[in-house]
XYZ file of N, CA, C and O in Angstrom:
508
model
N 186.403 46.494 120.543
C 186.103 45.173 120.028
C 184.672 44.792 120.396
O 184.191 45.130 121.471
N 184.019 44.110 119.487
C 182.652 43.659 119.698
C 182.657 42.174 120.009
O 183.353 41.395 119.351
N 181.895 41.789 120.999
C 181.732 40.376 121.331
C 180.296 39.950 121.098
O 179.357 40.687 121.422
N 180.157 38.774 120.533
C 178.847 38.157 120.332
C 178.853 36.843 121.100
O 179.767 36.019 120.920
N 177.849 36.642 121.937
C 177.784 35.438 122.747
C 176.443 34.757 122.527
O 175.391 35.321 122.860
N 176.488 33.558 121.979
C 175.279 32.778 121.749
C 174.951 31.927 122.972
O 175.840 31.509 123.713
N 173.674 31.656 123.138
C 173.216 30.761 124.191
C 171.898 30.136 123.754
O 171.278 30.584 122.791
N 171.496 29.091 124.484
C 170.198 28.479 124.230
C 170.250 27.165 123.488
O 169.216 26.523 123.291
N 171.437 26.756 123.074
C 171.537 25.476 122.386
C 171.324 24.313 123.341
O 171.259 24.491 124.559
N 171.229 23.112 122.774
C 171.046 21.935 123.606
C 170.580 20.756 122.801
O 170.628 20.759 121.567
N 170.118 19.739 123.522
C 169.620 18.506 122.919
C 168.102 18.515 122.974
O 167.512 18.765 124.041
N 167.478 18.244 121.848
C 166.021 18.248 121.780
C 165.572 17.132 120.853
O 166.299 16.750 119.926
N 164.391 16.604 121.096
C 163.845 15.575 120.213
C 163.272 16.201 118.951
O 162.861 17.375 118.946
N 163.215 15.422 117.911
C 162.620 15.879 116.661
C 161.193 16.353 116.917
O 160.440 15.721 117.669
N 160.866 17.480 116.315
C 159.564 18.090 116.531
C 159.535 19.112 117.640
O 158.551 19.851 117.784
N 160.592 19.168 118.407
C 160.664 20.106 119.522
C 161.118 21.487 119.098
O 161.295 21.782 117.912
N 161.308 22.333 120.104
C 161.669 23.731 119.860
C 162.843 24.161 120.731
O 163.038 23.623 121.823
N 163.570 25.122 120.239
C 164.622 25.790 120.998
C 164.623 27.257 120.615
O 164.259 27.617 119.498
N 165.076 28.077 121.544
C 165.233 29.502 121.258
C 166.671 29.896 121.536
O 167.131 29.833 122.678
N 167.354 30.290 120.500
C 168.723 30.756 120.636
C 168.748 32.265 120.864
O 167.908 32.994 120.330
N 169.722 32.707 121.625
C 169.938 34.133 121.850
C 171.369 34.488 121.489
O 172.275 33.673 121.606
N 171.547 35.719 121.063
C 172.883 36.227 120.763
C 172.979 37.635 121.334
O 172.306 38.558 120.861
N 173.794 37.780 122.356
C 173.957 39.072 123.014
C 175.227 39.750 122.514
O 176.279 39.115 122.426
N 175.115 41.018 122.194
C 176.281 41.776 121.758
C 176.787 42.623 122.915
O 176.007 43.150 123.716
N 178.088 42.781 122.995
C 178.682 43.602 124.041
C 179.993 44.165 123.521
O 180.451 43.833 122.443
N 180.590 45.026 124.335
C 181.842 45.631 123.952
C 181.624 47.004 123.346
O 180.737 47.741 123.748
N 182.407 47.309 122.368
C 182.365 48.622 121.743
C 180.986 48.912 121.179
O 180.411 48.113 120.451
N 180.426 50.041 121.496
C 179.093 50.397 121.029
C 179.177 51.092 119.676
O 179.908 52.050 119.508
N 178.423 50.595 118.745
C 178.397 51.224 117.435
C 177.558 52.489 117.469
O 176.518 52.544 118.085
N 178.068 53.499 116.825
C 177.244 54.682 116.578
C 176.623 54.467 115.219
O 177.225 54.711 114.188
N 175.437 53.965 115.221
C 174.807 53.608 113.958
C 174.124 52.272 114.076
O 173.987 51.706 115.154
N 173.732 51.767 112.948
C 172.935 50.555 112.923
C 173.764 49.349 112.494
O 174.871 49.489 111.964
N 173.229 48.192 112.758
C 173.867 46.956 112.319
C 172.811 45.883 112.136
O 171.819 45.843 112.854
N 173.044 45.040 111.172
C 172.169 43.908 110.910
C 172.787 42.660 111.528
O 173.983 42.620 111.829
N 171.943 41.656 111.731
C 172.400 40.423 112.361
C 171.987 39.220 111.519
O 170.954 39.245 110.834
N 172.784 38.174 111.628
C 172.459 36.944 110.921
C 172.752 35.733 111.782
O 173.517 35.803 112.741
N 172.090 34.640 111.435
C 172.373 33.337 112.032
C 172.856 32.397 110.933
O 172.281 32.374 109.830
N 173.891 31.640 111.256
C 174.441 30.637 110.361
C 174.581 29.339 111.142
O 174.526 29.334 112.367
N 174.800 28.237 110.443
C 175.032 26.971 111.120
C 176.049 26.150 110.338
O 176.213 26.339 109.130
N 176.689 25.262 111.074
C 177.695 24.416 110.456
C 177.638 23.029 111.075
O 177.842 22.881 112.287
N 177.369 22.048 110.251
C 177.355 20.658 110.678
C 178.734 20.057 110.419
O 179.482 20.544 109.571
N 179.087 18.998 111.129
C 180.398 18.372 110.945
C 180.620 17.972 109.489
O 179.758 17.351 108.862
N 181.776 18.353 108.963
C 182.119 17.993 107.608
C 181.456 18.818 106.526
O 181.632 18.549 105.336
N 180.685 19.825 106.926
C 179.984 20.666 105.951
C 180.416 22.116 106.097
O 180.956 22.528 107.118
N 180.129 22.888 105.054
C 180.439 24.312 105.104
C 179.404 25.048 105.947
O 178.269 24.599 106.115
N 179.815 26.204 106.434
C 178.887 27.030 107.180
C 177.820 27.564 106.224
O 178.138 28.046 105.136
N 176.569 27.481 106.646
C 175.486 27.891 105.778
C 174.582 28.921 106.446
O 174.424 28.941 107.662
N 173.989 29.734 105.608
C 173.098 30.788 106.062
C 171.797 30.195 106.582
O 171.261 29.242 106.023
N 171.281 30.794 107.671
C 170.002 30.385 108.230
C 168.980 31.512 108.141
O 167.901 31.342 107.579
N 169.327 32.673 108.705
C 168.372 33.783 108.738
C 169.115 35.085 108.971
O 170.221 35.088 109.504
N 168.480 36.183 108.576
C 169.058 37.503 108.798
C 167.946 38.503 109.097
O 166.786 38.297 108.708
N 168.323 39.579 109.783
C 167.362 40.612 110.151
C 168.040 41.967 110.074
O 169.211 42.100 110.442
N 167.305 42.959 109.601
C 167.913 44.279 109.488
C 167.827 45.023 110.812
O 167.341 44.497 111.821
N 168.338 46.240 110.834
C 168.447 47.000 112.067
C 167.085 47.222 112.731
O 166.944 47.058 113.942
N 166.097 47.605 111.966
C 164.799 47.921 112.547
C 164.000 46.677 112.914
O 163.042 46.748 113.682
N 164.390 45.546 112.359
C 163.618 44.326 112.579
C 162.475 44.163 111.602
O 161.756 43.160 111.640
N 162.319 45.135 110.712
C 161.199 45.094 109.788
C 161.440 44.267 108.544
O 160.503 44.027 107.768
N 162.659 43.830 108.363
C 162.989 43.022 107.186
C 163.761 41.790 107.628
O 164.761 41.901 108.335
N 163.277 40.630 107.228
C 163.934 39.378 107.567
C 164.065 38.518 106.313
O 163.348 38.726 105.320
N 164.977 37.574 106.392
C 165.229 36.693 105.241
C 165.646 35.341 105.779
O 166.419 35.261 106.744
N 165.129 34.267 105.167
C 165.384 32.924 105.659
C 165.871 32.010 104.543
O 165.466 32.151 103.379
N 166.687 31.056 104.938
C 167.036 29.983 104.014
C 165.797 29.134 103.782
O 164.964 28.968 104.683
N 165.684 28.569 102.604
C 164.509 27.764 102.274
C 164.332 26.599 103.237
O 163.201 26.224 103.555
N 165.444 26.046 103.718
C 165.369 24.867 104.579
C 164.695 25.154 105.910
O 164.215 24.237 106.575
N 164.676 26.400 106.332
C 164.119 26.720 107.653
C 162.887 27.607 107.571
O 162.244 27.875 108.587
N 162.557 28.049 106.386
C 161.430 28.959 106.230
C 160.149 28.317 106.742
O 159.849 27.161 106.443
N 159.408 29.065 107.552
C 158.174 28.545 108.121
C 158.358 27.832 109.439
O 157.381 27.577 110.156
N 159.602 27.503 109.795
C 159.879 26.818 111.066
C 160.682 27.696 112.022
O 160.503 27.611 113.230
N 161.557 28.520 111.487
C 162.420 29.379 112.304
C 161.967 30.823 112.181
O 161.501 31.254 111.121
N 162.160 31.575 113.272
C 161.843 32.999 113.262
C 162.975 33.772 113.919
O 163.366 33.468 115.050
N 163.481 34.758 113.204
C 164.518 35.629 113.749
C 163.883 36.917 114.224
O 162.945 37.437 113.604
N 164.372 37.427 115.349
C 163.857 38.681 115.890
C 164.977 39.366 116.663
O 166.030 38.773 116.885
N 164.740 40.607 117.051
C 165.774 41.317 117.797
C 165.153 42.310 118.758
O 164.036 42.801 118.553
N 165.919 42.604 119.802
C 165.544 43.603 120.794
C 166.743 44.542 120.907
O 167.740 44.211 121.564
N 166.663 45.688 120.261
C 167.813 46.588 120.232
C 168.119 47.187 121.593
O 169.273 47.522 121.875
N 167.113 47.337 122.415
C 167.357 47.863 123.758
C 168.223 46.902 124.566
O 169.041 47.323 125.389
N 168.055 45.619 124.312
C 168.851 44.603 125.005
C 170.065 44.180 124.191
O 170.845 43.340 124.633
N 170.183 44.713 122.979
C 171.287 44.368 122.091
C 171.384 42.860 121.896
O 172.447 42.261 121.949
N 170.231 42.271 121.666
C 170.138 40.820 121.556
C 169.302 40.438 120.339
O 168.298 41.092 120.041
N 169.734 39.391 119.656
C 168.970 38.822 118.551
C 168.601 37.400 118.934
O 169.353 36.726 119.651
N 167.452 36.956 118.455
C 166.935 35.651 118.813
C 166.680 34.811 117.564
O 166.433 35.346 116.475
N 166.701 33.506 117.758
C 166.287 32.586 116.709
C 165.378 31.546 117.346
O 165.846 30.686 118.085
N 164.094 31.678 117.082
C 163.123 30.700 117.562
C 163.050 29.574 116.544
O 162.741 29.816 115.369
N 163.321 28.369 117.006
C 163.360 27.214 116.114
C 162.281 26.224 116.525
O 162.323 25.686 117.641
N 161.328 26.014 115.667
C 160.232 25.082 115.915
C 160.287 23.924 114.931
O 160.969 23.993 113.904
N 159.568 22.865 115.263
C 159.496 21.685 114.383
C 160.891 21.232 113.959
O 161.153 20.976 112.778
N 161.762 21.113 114.932
C 163.152 20.774 114.626
C 163.271 19.371 114.057
O 162.518 18.457 114.428
N 164.245 19.223 113.170
C 164.513 17.965 112.501
C 165.953 17.537 112.788
O 166.804 18.393 113.071
N 166.238 16.254 112.705
C 167.628 15.809 112.918
C 168.621 16.526 112.016
O 169.759 16.783 112.422
N 168.206 16.875 110.813
C 169.113 17.571 109.895
C 169.386 19.022 110.291
O 170.224 19.681 109.678
N 168.702 19.508 111.323
C 169.013 20.838 111.856
C 170.184 20.794 112.836
O 170.647 21.841 113.298
N 170.653 19.600 113.155
C 171.772 19.449 114.074
C 173.011 20.138 113.508
O 173.433 19.868 112.391
N 173.577 21.046 114.300
C 174.735 21.828 113.864
C 175.159 22.748 114.990
O 174.432 22.933 115.970
N 176.319 23.361 114.809
C 176.706 24.488 115.645
C 176.113 25.733 115.005
O 176.258 25.952 113.803
N 175.444 26.532 115.807
C 174.779 27.736 115.316
C 175.576 28.971 115.743
O 175.942 29.097 116.921
N 175.797 29.855 114.781
C 176.598 31.052 114.995
C 175.789 32.301 114.669
O 175.086 32.328 113.654
N 175.920 33.321 115.495
C 175.362 34.606 115.123
C 176.486 35.486 114.575
O 177.660 35.277 114.891
N 176.105 36.426 113.753
C 177.078 37.303 113.107
C 176.488 38.701 112.957
O 175.266 38.861 112.879
N 177.370 39.682 112.896
C 176.970 41.086 112.842
C 177.624 41.764 111.660
O 178.816 41.560 111.387
N 176.849 42.574 110.962
C 177.389 43.384 109.871
C 176.947 44.819 110.094
O 175.788 45.094 110.380
N 177.884 45.739 109.971
C 177.570 47.150 110.185
C 176.709 47.687 109.050
O 176.840 47.284 107.905
N 175.795 48.563 109.409
C 174.878 49.119 108.422
C 173.458 48.678 108.714
O 173.213 47.860 109.595
N 172.537 49.247 107.964
C 171.123 48.958 108.211
C 170.747 47.514 107.889
O 169.784 46.987 108.416
N 171.540 46.922 106.999
C 171.242 45.544 106.643
C 170.390 45.398 105.409
O 170.034 44.295 105.014
N 170.066 46.510 104.772
C 169.242 46.448 103.568
C 170.103 46.728 102.334
O 170.653 47.825 102.222
N 170.228 45.828 101.387
C 169.604 44.498 101.395
C 170.286 43.554 102.379
O 171.461 43.727 102.711
N 169.561 42.562 102.851
C 170.112 41.617 103.810
C 171.156 40.732 103.156
O 171.070 40.408 101.968
N 172.150 40.368 103.953
C 173.282 39.587 103.463
C 173.136 38.134 103.896
O 172.761 37.857 105.037
N 173.476 37.218 103.006
C 173.403 35.805 103.336
C 174.729 35.080 103.109
O 174.809 33.870 103.249
N 175.757 35.825 102.749
C 177.068 35.194 102.569
C 177.943 35.497 103.775
O 177.928 36.600 104.320
N 178.742 34.517 104.178
C 179.557 34.660 105.381
C 180.569 35.797 105.264
O 180.892 36.440 106.260
N 181.036 36.071 104.077
C 182.079 37.079 103.909
C 181.585 38.498 104.146
O 182.393 39.414 104.314
N 180.284 38.701 104.163
C 179.734 40.041 104.360
C 179.696 40.470 105.818
O 179.536 41.649 106.105
N 179.836 39.528 106.733
C 179.675 39.823 108.154
C 181.015 40.173 108.808
O 182.041 39.596 108.480
N 180.939 41.131 109.736
C 182.145 41.689 110.342
C 182.581 40.976 111.625
O 183.771 40.915 111.927
N 181.609 40.498 112.395
C 181.912 39.875 113.684
C 181.097 38.587 113.840
O 179.956 38.503 113.364
N 181.700 37.647 114.583
C 181.086 36.334 114.768
C 181.154 35.912 116.223
O 182.113 36.248 116.937
N 180.132 35.157 116.646
C 180.180 34.532 117.946
C 180.917 33.210 117.890
O 181.359 32.774 116.815
N 181.011 32.555 119.052
C 181.742 31.292 119.148
C 180.866 30.090 118.826
O 181.394 28.988 118.643
N 179.574 30.287 118.789
C 178.681 29.203 118.419
C 178.047 28.506 119.603
O 178.598 28.499 120.707
N 176.886 27.933 119.358
C 176.196 27.115 120.347
C 175.678 25.869 119.634
O 175.158 25.948 118.523
N 175.829 24.723 120.283
C 175.500 23.445 119.636
C 174.018 23.131 119.791
O 173.461 23.224 120.892
N 173.417 22.748 118.685
C 172.041 22.257 118.669
C 172.058 20.831 118.146
O 172.573 20.573 117.051
N 171.509 19.923 118.934
C 171.447 18.519 118.537
C 169.999 18.064 118.594
O 169.353 18.186 119.633
N 169.519 17.550 117.470
C 168.136 17.094 117.380
C 168.149 15.579 117.198
O 168.695 15.073 116.218
N 167.563 14.882 118.146
C 167.538 13.424 118.089
C 166.266 12.937 117.398
O 165.212 13.565 117.485
N 166.389 11.809 116.735
C 165.238 11.270 115.991
C 164.409 10.341 116.858
O 164.781 9.993 117.970
């Protein structure tokens, strides 16, 4: 079984920054896997934020976060990151990381494509 554990969430003022981390553990894949970040606000559906392929050379962002968020990964540490800058109150949500087996090319932005999910970390942006 694979476990994904998010960390780094919290309360921040509008315009501030946070860096989320997602550490993978458990069963080791023989092969590659892509990672994604999603978020879900109260009363709304879970939505795509960003994705990154196995090598880290290909990334994809939702329009709402493009230019403000950056996804990256460190395969040696089995960790993916989401650097969030210029945060807005509308970024408030629970943030989830997800894993899909394979190189990740083309990158996936639908929730049904991902095989494993973390429990989420809360991000709250105050105005």
